[in-house]
């Protein structure tokens, strides 16, 4: 595995341009709050719709695991899937769908479960690594992953079937014009699966359905309305720690979930060139465990947000400022959670001073249950000539205890947690990027350091502030258009993440990880070959407590499509091409070689 990873790292220092991706100079992203281009921001990556389709990716984890500094922990197909950014715990990754936070307030850590997040209605994924408290408040210590759903003018149909009794289908459509648009989509996936427990013999099925709808209309030349709504239901058979051994094995447990998220927004052009936006974002989640120890958790979030923005990516200066009120409530299987509502004010500004661009952000959060917190971030980008841009940044983050931690759910003896403090973080980045004059080749090398203080841990039956963690590493990435039809995308990351109180490696963070993808985009034939690998890493043994070293792995996936007509294409893909036996989470099995065939129809 190491030769593959280090070869990818070496190539990453030399080449780049992502498959079908908009040239970097034209791509505009919004996860940094103020619309910007990627070369001005450290730790920013994007995955566009054409790459999702070329790889025929079904779930978010299928594309996130190829990005540098991203570690995906998945308990089998459809099982709990969490993402760690730059070694930070999964609860420190803030997840947004169309700008609405969707992390689970009822989960003990507050993390987001990526297990059922389908990509059928997703247009673009933005990853912003490093502490982003000054942009998004609590939970963004490791970074932010933002999903933007699609607006279609026409319709598209996909159907697929394959190994392990798997079937997948998606139907989407819409009508879009300058002054209005509306549409929707529905996507479903089902598989008989394999046993999630590596020692198990009973297959664990998984099925999920996602539906979405969107609309926008210009009421006048200066006032616009838009909104989106997304619904997901999932049911997955899971394995657990049944008596008398209490070790990971086959169980008859089932996890059911239902999630809503969406927003409504009014946009108005105001005086002095400012654009004002007032939005209401909502998310609602219900999780039900059907097992020997049944439980039901519910949580909902309401986010009111107002922003005023002026300036575009080409303007000498730009600014956005806003106010936000977030209401959070949860029911922890009959136990009402504490109040974690908060109010906030923030501002982001950017100024170009010749070859140097400075970006600064500041945010003041005032949680109802805790003392207020102010966080900031500063970034400087300098054009060095010959296509090189150097960018340096420093930022802060924080995370308030979750509802489950405050109530001290699962604590022994029972009773609320005492004197829990919010976690705080500081992060530093230095990036050297290069892009060819024609935009066909680019590369970047990023070094970073992230420290987290007062990290909350579950120790001896209680939640306490004990840990101080440190992650530092190197991320290399490259994309390049080799010919008119052939493109290359490479990524490598070295991550050194430790608990500074014990000097032990943090769980589920590989020291080395990397990926290499080739994309072919011909007149009739298109396809993608992706190889990715991880080194060994610390994990939890099948008893659920002891530490163990999970082996590293290298896997490859191949996808292709043949265009029969301008509207109809046949598709095929092979996952785990070499039939590798591997585990993304210790003790949990991943499927062997899987073959899928399907059809795409669009208008």
XYZ file of C-alpha atoms in Angstrom:
603
model
C 0.000 0.000 0.000
C 2.757 2.490 0.880
C 4.195 2.584 -2.681
C 0.756 3.542 -4.016
C 0.273 6.271 -1.426
C 3.732 7.770 -1.772
C 3.560 7.630 -5.572
C 0.290 9.567 -5.368
C 1.943 12.087 -3.052
C 4.864 12.577 -5.417
C 2.598 13.038 -8.424
C 0.449 15.451 -6.413
C 3.403 17.780 -6.177
C 3.567 17.956 -9.986
C 0.120 18.003 -11.609
C -3.654 18.791 -11.631
C -7.304 19.737 -12.874
C -10.334 17.810 -11.613
C -12.569 15.824 -13.923
C -14.991 18.149 -15.657
C -14.521 20.717 -12.907
C -14.971 24.434 -13.521
C -11.522 26.091 -13.726
C -10.409 27.317 -10.320
C -10.530 30.962 -11.388
C -14.238 30.619 -12.228
C -15.427 28.346 -9.393
C -17.249 30.248 -6.633
C -17.901 28.650 -3.247
C -20.034 29.781 -0.314
C -19.024 27.613 2.669
C -16.670 30.451 3.763
C -19.837 32.660 4.115
C -18.447 35.241 1.678
C -18.474 34.008 -1.927
C -14.868 33.376 -2.928
C -12.536 31.373 -5.155
C -10.707 28.349 -3.689
C -7.130 29.641 -4.027
C -7.872 32.343 -1.432
C -8.873 29.836 1.276
C -6.775 27.149 2.946
C -8.357 23.746 3.448
C -11.135 24.287 0.857
C -12.068 21.489 -1.581
C -15.055 20.887 -3.805
C -16.640 17.921 -5.556
C -18.823 18.856 -8.510
C -21.825 17.051 -9.975
C -19.955 15.755 -13.018
C -17.464 13.935 -10.784
C -20.295 12.405 -8.728
C -21.887 11.112 -11.945
C -18.597 9.888 -13.435
C -17.894 7.812 -10.325
C -21.583 6.802 -10.048
C -21.348 7.567 -6.334
C -24.481 6.715 -4.343
C -23.665 8.040 -0.866
C -21.712 11.022 0.439
C -19.098 8.799 2.084
C -18.268 7.413 -1.386
C -16.763 10.763 -2.446
C -15.623 12.256 0.862
C -13.204 9.373 1.476
C -11.066 10.479 -1.506
C -10.319 13.973 -0.131
C -7.100 14.688 1.787
C -7.418 14.901 5.571
C -10.811 13.149 5.599
C -11.241 9.923 7.593
C -14.519 8.012 7.165
C -15.567 5.602 9.922
C -18.366 3.331 8.656
C -19.922 0.376 10.460
C -20.834 -1.555 7.329
C -23.135 -0.523 4.471
C -25.922 1.666 5.857
C -24.452 1.515 9.349
C -23.307 4.496 11.361
C -20.908 6.549 9.221
C -19.044 9.523 10.633
C -16.350 11.799 9.238
C -13.249 13.136 10.951
C -11.450 16.151 9.511
C -7.743 16.537 10.221
C -7.895 14.106 13.133
C -10.623 15.962 15.045
C -13.412 13.823 16.523
C -16.477 13.301 14.322
C -18.638 15.558 16.514
C -16.396 18.479 15.518
C -17.476 18.330 11.857
C -20.387 20.685 11.165
C -22.638 19.443 8.343
C -24.862 21.783 6.307
C -27.480 20.908 3.699
C -28.395 24.029 1.722
C -26.979 26.118 4.569
C -29.045 24.417 7.298
C -27.113 22.690 10.152
C -28.160 19.027 10.335
C -25.920 17.597 13.064
C -27.869 15.379 15.469
C -28.544 17.252 18.757
C -29.870 14.010 20.316
C -26.701 12.031 19.598
C -24.366 11.745 22.621
C -21.588 13.581 20.740
C -23.774 15.647 18.419
C -22.196 14.116 15.298
C -23.897 13.682 11.928
C -24.548 10.177 10.572
C -23.613 10.019 6.862
C -24.884 6.432 6.499
C -28.036 7.325 4.506
C -26.982 10.610 2.869
C -27.637 9.986 -0.851
C -26.160 12.168 -3.586
C -28.927 11.904 -6.202
C -30.084 15.491 -5.585
C -26.676 17.004 -4.718
C -25.053 19.460 -7.123
C -21.867 20.252 -5.218
C -20.042 19.295 -2.024
C -17.813 21.863 -0.313
C -15.287 20.842 2.338
C -13.733 23.539 4.510
C -11.137 22.098 6.896
C -9.824 23.766 10.043
C -11.608 25.581 12.917
C -14.426 27.728 11.487
C -16.048 29.059 14.662
C -15.904 32.624 13.323
C -18.075 31.556 10.373
C -20.500 28.959 11.707
C -20.237 28.964 15.509
C -20.237 25.809 17.612
C -19.380 22.342 16.200
C -17.058 23.557 13.392
C -13.763 22.821 15.175
C -12.545 20.287 12.608
C -14.285 22.006 9.723
C -17.482 22.249 7.683
C -18.985 19.979 5.018
C -21.653 21.779 2.971
C -24.001 20.017 0.531
C -25.825 22.048 -2.128
C -28.810 20.421 -3.818
C -29.664 20.690 -7.528
C -31.896 22.855 -9.673
C -32.865 21.078 -12.903
C -34.362 22.272 -16.146
C -35.665 18.996 -17.575
C -35.829 15.533 -16.078
C -33.548 12.571 -15.372
C -34.115 8.928 -14.511
C -31.639 6.378 -13.145
C -32.129 2.684 -12.363
C -29.555 0.150 -11.229
C -29.302 -3.388 -9.840
C -26.401 -5.502 -8.680
C -24.659 -7.670 -6.118
C -26.120 -8.556 -2.722
C -29.643 -8.018 -4.000
C -29.007 -4.284 -4.374
C -31.347 -2.006 -6.315
C -31.216 1.748 -6.751
C -33.434 4.249 -8.528
C -33.734 8.016 -8.842
C -36.152 10.348 -10.606
C -35.706 14.109 -10.726
C -37.102 16.948 -12.736
C -37.795 20.629 -12.817
C -38.435 23.757 -14.795
C -36.007 26.674 -14.580
C -36.164 30.157 -16.081
C -34.593 33.511 -15.245
C -37.409 34.599 -12.941
C -38.653 31.305 -11.521
C -37.827 27.636 -10.991
C -39.378 24.645 -9.302
C -38.743 20.924 -9.179
C -38.070 17.890 -7.068
C -36.525 14.469 -6.883
C -36.902 11.082 -5.223
C -34.201 8.434 -4.798
C -34.203 5.020 -3.195
C -31.674 2.312 -2.409
C -32.030 -1.184 -0.996
C -29.604 -4.040 -0.402
C -29.663 -7.404 1.348
C -26.145 -6.523 2.448
C -23.628 -8.614 4.327
C -23.219 -9.181 8.051
C -22.008 -5.984 9.640
C -20.112 -7.934 12.289
C -17.042 -9.493 10.682
C -17.621 -12.682 12.709
C -21.329 -12.772 11.845
C -23.133 -15.003 9.356
C -26.487 -13.211 9.067
C -26.874 -10.626 6.288
C -27.929 -7.151 7.444
C -30.288 -5.390 5.045
C -30.456 -1.645 4.463
C -32.984 0.542 2.674
C -33.392 4.272 2.383
C -35.506 6.822 0.483
C -34.771 10.520 -0.036
C -37.186 13.065 -1.509
C -36.576 16.761 -2.106
C -38.378 19.783 -3.543
C -37.295 23.313 -4.387
C -38.672 26.536 -5.774
C -37.726 30.161 -6.433
C -39.510 33.162 -7.866
C -38.619 36.802 -8.527
C -41.445 38.895 -7.095
C -39.864 42.057 -8.516
C -36.492 42.995 -9.958
C -35.272 43.565 -6.392
C -37.079 40.921 -4.308
C -36.780 37.152 -4.662
C -38.149 34.158 -2.766
C -36.666 30.664 -2.677
C -36.858 27.550 -0.550
C -35.892 23.883 -0.369
C -37.152 20.856 1.531
C -35.461 17.467 1.950
C -36.731 14.272 3.578
C -34.890 11.004 4.266
C -36.084 7.783 5.835
C -33.825 4.800 6.476
C -34.024 1.375 8.045
C -30.915 -0.691 8.661
C -30.306 -3.994 10.409
C -27.396 -3.606 12.795
C -25.163 -5.855 14.855
C -24.255 -5.143 18.456
C -22.939 -6.375 21.778
C -25.400 -9.009 22.919
C -25.151 -10.899 26.249
C -23.582 -12.965 27.646
C -20.265 -12.143 25.909
C -21.050 -8.496 25.112
C -18.768 -8.665 22.080
C -19.638 -7.508 18.577
C -21.686 -10.231 16.867
C -24.951 -10.911 15.024
C -28.032 -9.389 16.635
C -31.619 -8.847 15.510
C -31.478 -5.093 16.154
C -32.861 -2.565 13.681
C -32.261 1.179 13.521
C -34.920 3.398 11.932
C -34.510 7.088 11.217
C -36.513 9.913 9.696
C -35.033 13.330 8.950
C -36.394 16.593 7.547
C -34.413 19.691 6.649
C -35.102 22.787 4.617
C -35.302 26.550 4.441
C -37.368 29.455 3.189
C -35.648 32.705 2.239
C -36.408 36.179 0.975
C -33.642 38.110 -0.808
C -33.845 41.855 -1.400
C -31.485 44.302 -3.052
C -31.074 47.230 -0.672
C -29.439 50.647 -0.674
C -25.665 51.215 -1.079
C -25.290 48.021 -3.090
C -26.074 45.600 -0.262
C -28.082 42.408 -0.773
C -30.165 41.378 2.240
C -31.267 37.806 2.976
C -33.676 36.678 5.680
C -34.125 32.935 6.075
C -35.671 30.341 8.349
C -33.935 26.962 8.383
C -35.480 23.894 9.991
C -34.251 20.374 10.698
C -36.012 17.529 12.492
C -34.728 14.038 13.267
C -36.223 10.911 14.846
C -34.117 7.833 15.588
C -35.664 4.563 16.816
C -33.694 1.512 17.930
C -35.632 -1.751 17.854
C -33.612 -4.162 20.004
C -33.410 -5.805 23.426
C -32.897 -2.260 24.709
C -35.360 -0.208 22.615
C -35.085 3.576 22.523
C -36.400 6.592 20.639
C -34.637 9.929 20.248
C -36.018 13.076 18.644
C -34.424 16.435 17.970
C -35.312 19.590 16.112
C -33.490 22.783 15.223
C -34.779 26.181 14.099
C -32.367 28.752 12.639
C -33.318 32.338 11.873
C -30.599 34.120 9.881
C -30.249 37.606 8.411
C -27.294 38.678 6.290
C -26.275 41.764 4.353
C -23.668 41.269 1.642
C -21.866 43.481 -0.807
C -19.126 42.741 -3.318
C -18.255 39.868 -5.630
C -15.198 37.733 -6.198
C -13.665 40.229 -8.656
C -14.342 43.359 -6.592
C -11.499 45.057 -4.668
C -13.417 44.556 -1.446
C -16.387 42.580 -0.202
C -18.197 42.150 3.090
C -20.999 40.119 4.634
C -22.480 40.625 8.101
C -25.332 38.874 9.820
C -27.362 37.922 12.851
C -28.480 34.430 13.782
C -30.796 32.829 16.326
C -30.745 29.061 16.761
C -33.297 27.144 18.841
C -32.530 23.489 19.660
C -34.729 20.962 21.464
C -34.502 17.214 21.962
C -36.135 14.298 23.706
C -33.664 11.642 24.820
C -35.897 8.581 25.033
C -38.260 10.307 27.452
C -35.669 12.551 29.090
C -35.996 16.174 28.030
C -32.706 17.703 26.996
C -31.229 20.928 28.295
C -31.489 24.220 26.384
C -28.669 24.780 23.888
C -30.219 27.694 22.027
C -27.896 30.533 21.047
C -27.785 33.969 19.438
C -24.908 35.184 17.312
C -23.561 38.076 15.250
C -20.840 37.711 12.626
C -18.986 39.560 9.898
C -16.573 38.566 7.124
C -14.559 41.023 5.058
C -12.141 40.718 2.156
C -9.832 43.310 0.594
C -7.398 43.143 -2.334
C -4.208 45.123 -1.900
C -2.282 44.591 -5.127
C -1.043 40.982 -5.185
C -2.200 40.376 -1.588
C -5.751 39.492 -0.537
C -6.683 39.695 3.144
C -9.790 37.987 4.554
C -10.929 38.364 8.157
C -13.938 37.043 10.040
C -15.285 37.629 13.532
C -18.237 36.049 15.329
C -19.788 36.519 18.753
C -21.914 33.635 20.061
C -24.123 34.010 23.121
C -25.428 30.572 24.190
C -28.369 30.645 26.591
C -26.703 28.113 28.902
C -23.066 29.266 28.719
C -20.896 32.352 28.729
C -20.587 34.119 25.400
C -17.694 33.317 23.100
C -15.958 35.407 20.421
C -13.921 33.709 17.707
C -11.908 35.085 14.820
C -10.012 34.058 11.720
C -7.461 35.836 9.507
C -6.200 34.743 6.117
C -3.623 36.282 3.765
C -3.136 35.168 0.164
C -0.233 36.435 -1.947
C 0.209 35.995 -5.707
C 3.869 35.060 -6.206
C 3.884 34.960 -9.989
C 4.222 32.067 -12.445
C 0.842 30.755 -11.247
C 1.870 30.358 -7.582
C -0.282 31.585 -4.677
C 0.772 31.328 -1.012
C -1.962 31.435 1.621
C -1.646 31.479 5.401
C -4.464 31.498 7.942
C -5.117 31.284 11.662
C -8.515 30.589 13.188
C -10.425 29.645 16.322
C -13.302 27.327 17.113
C -15.410 26.147 20.024
C -18.049 23.548 20.814
C -20.619 23.639 23.593
C -21.506 20.356 25.344
C -24.282 18.408 23.679
C -27.731 17.889 25.159
C -26.885 14.273 25.945
C -23.672 15.305 27.690
C -25.396 17.964 29.788
C -28.176 15.628 30.888
C -25.462 12.998 31.320
C -27.340 10.371 29.377
C -25.940 6.867 30.023
C -24.153 8.138 33.144
C -23.577 5.976 36.231
C -24.661 6.960 38.752
C -27.475 8.885 37.069
C -27.583 12.666 37.352
C -26.636 15.738 35.340
C -23.051 16.486 34.394
C -21.245 18.973 36.611
C -19.235 21.970 35.427
C -18.773 20.894 31.813
C -17.004 23.614 29.831
C -17.168 24.231 26.090
C -14.289 22.837 24.073
C -12.029 25.393 22.359
C -9.631 25.109 19.443
C -6.937 26.956 17.525
C -5.734 26.113 14.047
C -3.037 27.294 11.659
C -2.629 26.586 7.931
C 0.012 27.328 5.313
C -0.764 26.511 1.671
C 1.275 26.799 -1.507
C -0.811 26.434 -4.634
C -0.011 26.505 -8.340
C -2.152 26.694 -11.464
C -1.132 26.696 -15.107
C -2.079 29.619 -17.314
C -4.739 27.612 -19.141
C -6.214 26.194 -15.908
C -5.618 22.596 -17.052
C -3.067 21.798 -14.343
C -2.861 22.738 -10.684
C -1.393 21.489 -7.429
C -1.360 22.437 -3.751
C 0.581 21.541 -0.637
C -0.885 22.424 2.778
C 0.605 22.125 6.249
C -1.555 22.586 9.348
C -1.746 22.310 13.109
C -4.937 21.985 15.183
C -5.150 21.925 18.985
C -8.301 21.284 21.023
C -8.544 22.137 24.723
C -11.014 20.823 27.312
C -12.197 18.054 25.004
C -15.150 16.216 26.541
C -14.708 12.500 27.127
C -16.757 9.720 28.704
C -14.690 8.412 31.612
C -15.719 6.064 34.433
C -19.417 6.521 33.671
C -19.371 10.353 33.455
C -18.733 13.099 30.892
C -15.754 15.252 31.901
C -13.365 17.829 30.405
C -10.008 16.114 30.421
C -8.422 15.904 27.032
C -6.105 18.202 25.151
C -5.558 16.938 21.625
C -3.208 17.968 18.869
C -3.318 17.175 15.167
C -0.739 18.268 12.665
C -0.093 17.114 9.174
C 0.546 17.610 5.506
C -1.993 17.497 2.656
C -1.023 17.240 -1.014
C -3.459 17.316 -3.909
C -3.383 17.604 -7.648
C -5.637 17.413 -10.676
C -4.662 17.521 -14.320
C -6.131 17.185 -17.784
C -3.762 14.739 -19.482
C -5.589 14.793 -22.831
C -8.881 16.165 -24.109
C -10.594 13.038 -22.726
C -8.374 11.891 -19.826
C -8.154 13.632 -16.442
C -6.366 12.834 -13.204
C -7.112 13.623 -9.565
C -4.694 12.793 -6.737
C -4.734 13.322 -2.980
C -2.483 12.395 -0.072
C -2.516 13.211 3.640
C -0.165 12.544 6.513
C -1.885 13.043 9.872
C -0.280 12.896 13.316
C -3.115 13.114 15.871
C -2.574 12.464 19.567
C -4.207 12.892 22.963
C -1.694 15.200 24.663
C -2.717 13.988 28.119
C -1.685 10.388 27.336
C 0.435 10.684 24.155
C -1.815 7.994 22.651
C -2.859 8.199 19.002
C -6.420 9.385 18.461
C -8.832 6.676 17.388
C -9.745 6.096 13.744
C -7.221 8.487 12.213
C -4.795 6.907 9.693
C -1.234 8.202 9.660
C -1.250 7.994 5.850
C -4.127 8.073 3.398
C -4.416 8.784 -0.279
C -6.355 8.334 -3.481
C -5.797 8.434 -7.223
C -8.616 8.804 -9.764
C -8.544 8.642 -13.560
C -11.521 10.014 -15.510
C -12.304 9.316 -19.168
C -14.781 11.599 -20.929
C -15.203 10.477 -24.532
C -17.898 11.045 -27.093
C -19.646 7.788 -26.215
C -17.648 6.162 -23.427
C -17.016 7.789 -20.061
C -15.763 6.341 -16.823
C -13.668 6.594 -13.677
C -11.105 4.410 -11.937
C -10.461 5.284 -8.287
C -7.838 3.691 -6.037
C -7.694 4.718 -2.391
C -5.827 3.466 0.631
C -5.282 4.006 4.328
C -2.484 2.941 6.641
C -3.215 1.120 9.890
C -4.850 3.107 12.691
C -5.903 2.897 16.317
C -9.456 1.640 16.835
C -11.737 0.004 19.404
C -11.755 -3.790 19.779
C -14.913 -5.893 19.456
C -15.505 -5.621 23.217
C -16.294 -1.938 22.647
C -13.626 -0.671 25.073
C -10.114 -2.012 24.445
C -7.811 -0.390 21.903
C -6.528 -2.325 18.925
C -4.687 -1.585 15.688
C -6.856 -1.865 12.584
C -4.982 -2.970 9.468
C -4.500 -0.694 6.501
C -6.002 -1.388 3.095
C -6.057 -0.437 -0.585
C -9.268 -0.759 -2.640
C -10.227 0.160 -6.191
C -13.554 1.017 -7.834
C -14.336 1.188 -11.545
C -17.330 2.909 -13.150
C -18.286 3.399 -16.783
C -21.128 4.610 -19.001
C -21.877 4.061 -22.709
C -24.040 6.656 -24.431
C -26.559 4.906 -26.663
C -28.220 8.160 -27.712
C -28.062 11.765 -26.551
C -30.698 10.850 -23.951
C -29.959 7.248 -22.958
C -26.820 5.720 -21.410
C -26.017 2.273 -20.062
C -24.032 2.280 -16.822
C -21.891 -0.236 -15.006
C -19.562 -0.230 -12.033
C -17.474 -2.579 -9.951
C -16.774 -1.754 -6.340
C -13.852 -3.368 -4.526
C -12.393 -4.422 -7.870
C -9.754 -6.761 -6.378
C -12.195 -8.349 -3.887
C -10.112 -7.068 -0.958
C -11.020 -8.102 2.575
C -10.911 -4.911 4.608
C -12.615 -2.981 7.405
C -13.227 0.764 7.658
C -14.134 0.220 11.325
C -12.535 -2.603 13.250
C -14.807 -5.621 13.582
C -17.243 -4.436 10.870
C -17.221 -6.145 7.469
C -17.232 -4.363 4.136
C -18.660 -6.083 1.014
C -16.411 -7.977 -1.370
C -16.362 -7.403 -5.113
C -19.727 -5.942 -6.168
C -21.029 -5.526 -9.709
C -23.845 -3.150 -10.734
C -25.502 -2.390 -14.076
C -28.071 0.266 -14.887
C -29.467 2.871 -17.224
C -29.689 6.676 -17.291
C -32.311 8.604 -19.233
C -32.495 12.395 -19.337
C -34.168 15.195 -21.223
